[in-house]
Short mmCIF file of C-alpha atoms and ligand atoms in Angstrom, two decimals:
data_model
loop_
_atom_site.label_atom_id
_atom_site.label_comp_id
_atom_site.label_asym_id
_atom_site.label_seq_id
_atom_site.Cartn_x
_atom_site.Cartn_y
_atom_site.Cartn_z
CA MET A 1010 99.18 78.23 100.59
CA PHE A 1011 96.78 80.78 99.14
CA LEU A 1012 95.12 83.01 101.71
CA THR A 1013 92.08 85.14 100.99
CA PHE A 1014 92.35 88.81 101.89
CA GLY A 1015 90.36 88.26 105.10
CA GLU A 1016 92.52 85.26 106.04
CA GLN A 1017 95.69 87.23 105.43
CA ILE A 1018 94.51 90.06 107.71
CA ALA A 1019 93.42 87.56 110.38
CA HIS A 1020 96.88 85.96 110.15
CA TRP A 1021 98.59 89.33 110.61
CA MET A 1022 96.32 90.13 113.55
CA LYS A 1023 97.65 87.01 115.27
CA ASN A 1024 101.22 87.68 114.13
CA PRO A 1025 101.58 91.48 114.02
CA GLN A 1026 105.38 91.32 114.30
CA GLU A 1027 105.42 89.98 110.71
CA LEU A 1028 104.32 93.46 109.65
CA TYR A 1029 107.22 95.25 111.32
CA LEU A 1030 108.92 97.80 109.15
CA LYS A 1031 111.76 100.08 110.19
CA PRO A 1032 110.37 103.63 110.40
CA PHE A 1033 111.93 106.21 108.14
CA HIS A 1034 112.13 109.89 107.28
CA VAL A 1035 110.07 110.88 104.24
CA ILE A 1036 110.60 114.58 103.64
CA GLU A 1037 111.18 117.62 105.84
CA ASN A 1038 109.18 117.01 109.04
CA VAL A 1039 107.23 113.98 107.76
CA TYR A 1040 108.06 110.44 108.93
CA TYR A 1041 106.70 106.99 108.10
CA VAL A 1042 105.82 105.11 111.30
CA GLY A 1043 103.35 102.60 109.88
CA ASN A 1044 103.96 98.96 109.12
CA TYR A 1045 104.42 96.90 105.99
CA TRP A 1046 100.66 96.72 105.38
CA VAL A 1047 99.09 99.99 106.44
CA SER A 1048 100.59 103.43 106.79
CA SER A 1049 100.82 105.93 109.61
CA TYR A 1050 102.62 109.26 109.28
CA LEU A 1051 104.13 111.37 112.01
CA LEU A 1052 104.40 115.12 111.47
CA ASP A 1053 106.77 116.98 113.74
CA THR A 1054 105.21 120.44 113.82
CA LYS A 1055 105.64 123.59 115.87
CA GLU A 1056 102.30 122.81 117.53
CA GLY A 1057 103.42 119.34 118.55
CA LEU A 1058 103.36 115.87 117.05
CA ILE A 1059 100.55 115.02 114.66
CA LEU A 1060 99.80 111.41 113.78
CA ILE A 1061 97.87 110.49 110.65
CA ASN A 1062 96.12 107.17 111.34
CA ALA A 1063 96.81 104.66 114.07
CA THR A 1064 96.92 101.31 112.19
CA MET A 1065 95.22 98.17 113.58
CA SER A 1066 94.86 97.62 117.32
CA GLN A 1067 97.16 94.61 117.02
CA THR A 1068 99.94 96.74 115.51
CA ALA A 1069 99.60 99.68 117.92
CA ASN A 1070 102.69 98.53 119.84
CA LEU A 1071 104.71 98.41 116.61
CA LEU A 1072 103.53 101.94 115.87
CA ILE A 1073 104.47 103.20 119.31
CA ASP A 1074 107.90 101.53 119.11
CA SER A 1075 108.47 103.04 115.66
CA ILE A 1076 107.72 106.54 116.95
CA LYS A 1077 110.11 105.99 119.87
CA SER A 1078 112.87 104.58 117.70
CA LEU A 1079 112.88 107.78 115.63
CA GLY A 1080 113.52 109.67 118.85
CA PHE A 1081 110.01 111.05 119.36
CA ASP A 1082 107.89 110.68 122.48
CA PRO A 1083 104.50 109.12 121.63
CA GLY A 1084 103.21 110.61 124.89
CA LYS A 1085 103.56 114.00 123.23
CA ILE A 1086 101.26 113.31 120.29
CA ARG A 1087 98.85 116.20 120.26
CA ARG A 1088 96.44 115.22 117.52
CA LEU A 1089 95.52 111.94 115.88
CA LEU A 1090 93.91 112.51 112.49
CA ILE A 1091 91.93 109.51 111.28
CA THR A 1092 91.14 109.30 107.58
CA HIS A 1093 88.19 106.92 107.94
CA ALA A 1094 86.75 104.64 110.58
CA HIS A 1095 87.90 101.25 109.29
CA TYR A 1096 89.68 98.93 111.75
CA ASP A 1097 93.07 99.25 110.04
CA HIS A 1098 93.29 103.02 110.50
CA CYS A 1099 91.61 103.60 113.86
CA GLY A 1100 92.20 100.30 115.70
CA GLY A 1101 95.22 101.77 117.47
CA ALA A 1102 93.46 105.04 118.41
CA LYS A 1103 92.71 104.05 122.01
CA ALA A 1104 96.32 102.96 122.65
CA ILE A 1105 97.63 106.26 121.29
CA HIS A 1106 95.09 108.24 123.28
CA ASP A 1107 95.86 106.31 126.49
CA LEU A 1108 99.52 107.28 126.11
CA SER A 1109 99.11 110.89 125.08
CA GLY A 1110 95.61 112.17 125.81
CA CYS A 1111 95.63 113.50 122.23
CA GLU A 1112 92.72 114.95 120.33
CA ILE A 1113 91.13 112.40 117.99
CA TRP A 1114 89.77 113.74 114.71
CA LEU A 1115 87.39 111.99 112.32
CA GLY A 1116 85.03 112.84 109.45
CA LYS A 1117 81.54 113.40 110.87
CA HIS A 1118 80.01 111.11 108.26
CA ASP A 1119 82.00 108.15 109.61
CA GLU A 1120 80.86 108.58 113.20
CA PHE A 1121 78.12 105.98 112.78
CA TYR A 1122 80.75 103.23 112.37
CA LEU A 1123 81.64 103.85 116.01
CA THR A 1124 78.13 104.35 117.34
CA GLU A 1125 75.87 102.21 115.14
CA SER A 1126 78.00 100.03 112.83
CA ARG A 1127 75.24 100.61 110.30
CA TYR A 1128 77.44 99.29 107.52
CA MET A 1129 79.49 96.21 108.12
CA MET A 1130 83.01 97.15 108.99
CA MET A 1131 85.23 94.14 108.61
CA PHE A 1132 86.88 93.24 111.94
CA GLU A 1133 84.93 96.00 113.73
CA ASP A 1134 85.11 93.98 116.94
CA THR A 1135 88.88 94.46 116.97
CA VAL A 1136 88.61 98.24 117.44
CA PRO A 1137 88.83 99.23 121.13
CA GLU A 1138 86.37 101.99 121.94
CA PHE A 1139 87.66 105.53 121.74
CA LYS A 1140 86.13 108.97 121.80
CA VAL A 1141 86.28 111.34 118.86
CA THR A 1142 87.03 114.86 120.11
CA ASN A 1143 86.93 116.81 116.83
CA PHE A 1144 85.23 116.51 113.47
CA TYR A 1145 86.88 117.96 110.37
CA ASP A 1146 85.74 121.34 109.17
CA TYR A 1147 86.27 121.15 105.41
CA SER A 1148 86.13 124.89 105.06
CA SER A 1149 89.18 125.55 107.20
CA VAL A 1150 92.67 124.25 107.93
CA ILE A 1151 94.04 122.46 110.95
CA ASP A 1152 96.61 124.94 112.18
CA CYS A 1153 99.79 123.19 113.32
CA GLY A 1154 102.00 126.28 113.41
CA ASP A 1155 104.46 125.73 110.58
CA ILE A 1156 102.15 123.29 108.79
CA GLN A 1157 98.56 123.99 107.81
CA ILE A 1158 96.71 120.78 107.11
CA LYS A 1159 93.80 121.14 104.71
CA PRO A 1160 91.24 118.35 105.16
CA LEU A 1161 89.07 117.52 102.14
CA HIS A 1162 85.98 115.36 102.22
CA CYS A 1163 86.45 112.47 99.76
CA PRO A 1164 83.47 110.15 100.35
CA GLY A 1165 83.22 106.84 98.53
CA HIS A 1166 85.42 104.32 100.27
CA THR A 1167 83.41 105.34 103.36
CA PRO A 1168 80.94 108.23 103.70
CA GLY A 1169 83.32 110.27 105.83
CA THR A 1170 86.65 109.54 104.13
CA THR A 1171 88.91 112.55 104.52
CA SER A 1172 92.12 113.37 102.65
CA PHE A 1173 94.87 115.71 103.80
CA PHE A 1174 96.94 118.26 101.96
CA PHE A 1175 99.76 120.34 103.38
CA ASP A 1176 102.78 122.25 102.17
CA VAL A 1177 106.36 121.83 103.29
CA LYS A 1178 109.33 124.03 102.44
CA HIS A 1179 111.98 121.93 100.75
CA LYS A 1180 115.26 123.34 99.45
CA GLY A 1181 113.73 126.78 98.96
CA LYS A 1182 110.62 125.48 97.22
CA VAL A 1183 107.11 124.89 98.52
CA LEU A 1184 106.01 121.30 97.96
CA THR A 1185 102.50 119.96 98.46
CA CYS A 1186 102.18 116.64 100.26
CA ALA A 1187 98.94 114.68 100.08
CA HIS A 1188 97.49 111.65 101.76
CA HIS A 1189 94.32 110.28 100.19
CA GLY A 1190 92.16 109.06 103.02
CA GLY A 1191 90.66 105.98 101.41
CA ILE A 1192 90.73 105.02 97.83
CA GLY A 1193 90.21 101.25 97.82
CA ALA A 1194 87.40 100.27 95.47
CA SER A 1195 86.96 96.68 96.66
CA PHE A 1196 84.23 97.79 99.10
CA LEU A 1197 82.29 98.92 96.06
CA ALA A 1198 81.91 95.45 94.55
CA ARG A 1199 78.19 94.79 94.13
CA ASP A 1200 78.09 91.73 96.41
CA VAL A 1201 80.06 93.49 99.16
CA MET A 1202 77.76 96.52 98.96
CA ALA A 1203 74.66 94.35 99.15
CA ARG A 1204 76.02 92.48 102.16
CA SER A 1205 77.01 95.60 104.04
CA GLY A 1206 74.00 97.75 103.17
CA ILE A 1207 76.02 100.39 101.32
CA PRO A 1208 73.81 102.14 98.76
CA ILE A 1209 74.81 101.62 95.13
CA SER A 1210 74.93 105.43 94.74
CA MET A 1211 78.18 105.32 96.71
CA ARG A 1212 79.92 104.41 93.45
CA ASP A 1213 78.93 107.73 91.89
CA THR A 1214 80.02 109.47 95.07
CA TYR A 1215 83.41 107.71 94.83
CA LEU A 1216 83.90 108.71 91.18
CA MET A 1217 82.87 112.30 91.90
CA SER A 1218 85.28 112.47 94.82
CA ILE A 1219 88.15 111.35 92.60
CA GLU A 1220 87.17 113.93 90.01
CA ASN A 1221 87.12 116.66 92.68
CA VAL A 1222 90.71 116.16 93.79
CA ARG A 1223 92.27 114.65 90.64
CA ASP A 1224 93.79 117.88 89.36
CA ILE A 1225 95.19 119.24 92.60
CA HIS A 1226 98.93 119.65 92.17
CA VAL A 1227 100.71 117.25 94.51
CA ASP A 1228 104.47 116.81 94.73
CA VAL A 1229 104.71 114.11 97.39
CA VAL A 1230 102.07 111.38 97.68
CA LEU A 1231 101.88 109.66 101.06
CA PRO A 1232 100.17 106.34 100.34
CA SER A 1233 97.76 104.44 102.61
CA TYR A 1234 99.06 101.01 101.63
CA PRO A 1235 102.60 101.57 100.37
CA ALA A 1236 103.23 97.96 99.34
CA ARG A 1237 100.18 98.02 97.04
CA PHE A 1238 100.57 101.59 95.89
CA SER A 1239 100.75 102.00 92.13
CA GLY A 1240 101.81 105.67 92.05
CA TYR A 1241 105.49 104.97 92.68
CA ASP A 1242 107.70 102.66 94.70
CA PHE A 1243 107.35 104.28 98.12
CA PHE A 1244 109.37 101.71 100.08
CA GLY A 1245 111.95 101.63 97.28
CA ALA A 1246 112.23 105.42 97.55
CA SER A 1247 112.91 105.09 101.27
CA GLU A 1248 115.86 102.82 100.50
CA SER A 1249 117.32 104.88 97.71
CA ASP A 1250 116.69 108.35 99.16
CA ASP A 1251 119.83 110.19 100.26
CA GLY A 1252 118.09 111.47 103.37
CA SER A 1253 116.90 114.68 101.77
CA GLY A 1254 113.48 113.42 100.74
CA ASP A 1255 114.10 114.10 97.05
CA GLY A 1256 113.40 110.44 96.27
CA PHE A 1257 109.74 110.90 97.24
CA ILE A 1258 109.03 113.79 94.88
CA ASP A 1259 106.96 112.79 91.87
CA SER A 1260 104.43 115.31 90.69
CA GLU A 1261 102.72 112.81 88.38
CA ALA A 1262 102.05 110.15 91.00
CA TRP A 1263 98.87 111.69 92.42
CA GLY A 1264 97.06 111.81 89.08
CA ARG A 1265 98.36 108.38 88.08
CA THR A 1266 97.07 106.84 91.30
CA LEU A 1267 93.62 108.38 91.10
CA ASP A 1268 93.21 107.51 87.42
CA ALA A 1269 94.15 103.91 88.16
CA LYS A 1270 91.59 103.68 90.96
CA ARG A 1271 88.82 105.23 88.85
CA ASP A 1272 89.62 102.77 86.06
CA GLU A 1273 89.61 99.88 88.53
CA LEU A 1274 86.05 100.68 89.63
CA LEU A 1275 84.84 101.24 86.07
CA ALA A 1276 86.34 97.90 84.98
CA MET A 1277 84.70 96.16 87.94
CA MET A 1278 81.33 97.66 87.01
CA LEU A 1279 81.69 96.53 83.39
CA LYS A 1280 82.64 93.03 84.51
CA GLU A 1281 79.54 92.84 86.69
CA GLU A 1282 77.47 93.72 83.64
CA GLY A 1283 79.05 90.77 81.82
CA PHE A 1284 81.37 92.71 79.52
ZN1 LIG B 1830 89.16 101.38 104.57
#
């Protein structure tokens, strides 16, 4: 039976266990604790545990179990960094905060999703209320002791989409890891934009954002939706990696991914014009 995207998500919300994925080590102190659909990364730093995104509210228990099964205490999460305020990244924020009392970080330009819902956020009613404690300062780093996380504003997918860059020391070399905070272009289809009140200029913003970060050197890409990620086979790498993390190193993947997304939007725009 063919399910639309919305129907598929609604199905998973009722059957979150179908999204279960065994958590795994990525590289150095970075772990994958997300599910089959949407990612969440745990960083074990000198300043405590950092969680990047909290998945959907319905999968928060899977996330918490994944953190525990790697031997970490989710009650000790110090900071939750949210890339953008869509239901599938911040739905689990309240559950994580209830357990840990952690700081919750968000891009200032996405705050209105939580206070006004000015633009339609699909499934917004599934996000339990939570309080943002910190907004990203794009001119400085988030100091986590041995890891310095550099947040970069990458508006387009949402106005406040934020990406993260940080270095890890791996076998005597410094490697840059990056997580793009929101790169899906489907929200930028003309009919979706009209329905949700997103200004058409957001497309230019999206393309400019890609341009701004396209040439940053990245060794390890941490995808948002690993199963749909075109940069490289992230789940495949987790199976074939020897435990060192070498399997996740691909310094071309970042550029490849961003180019593909830019081309996807440009093709969609041409199609709308009847080409
Ligand atoms: Zn999103």
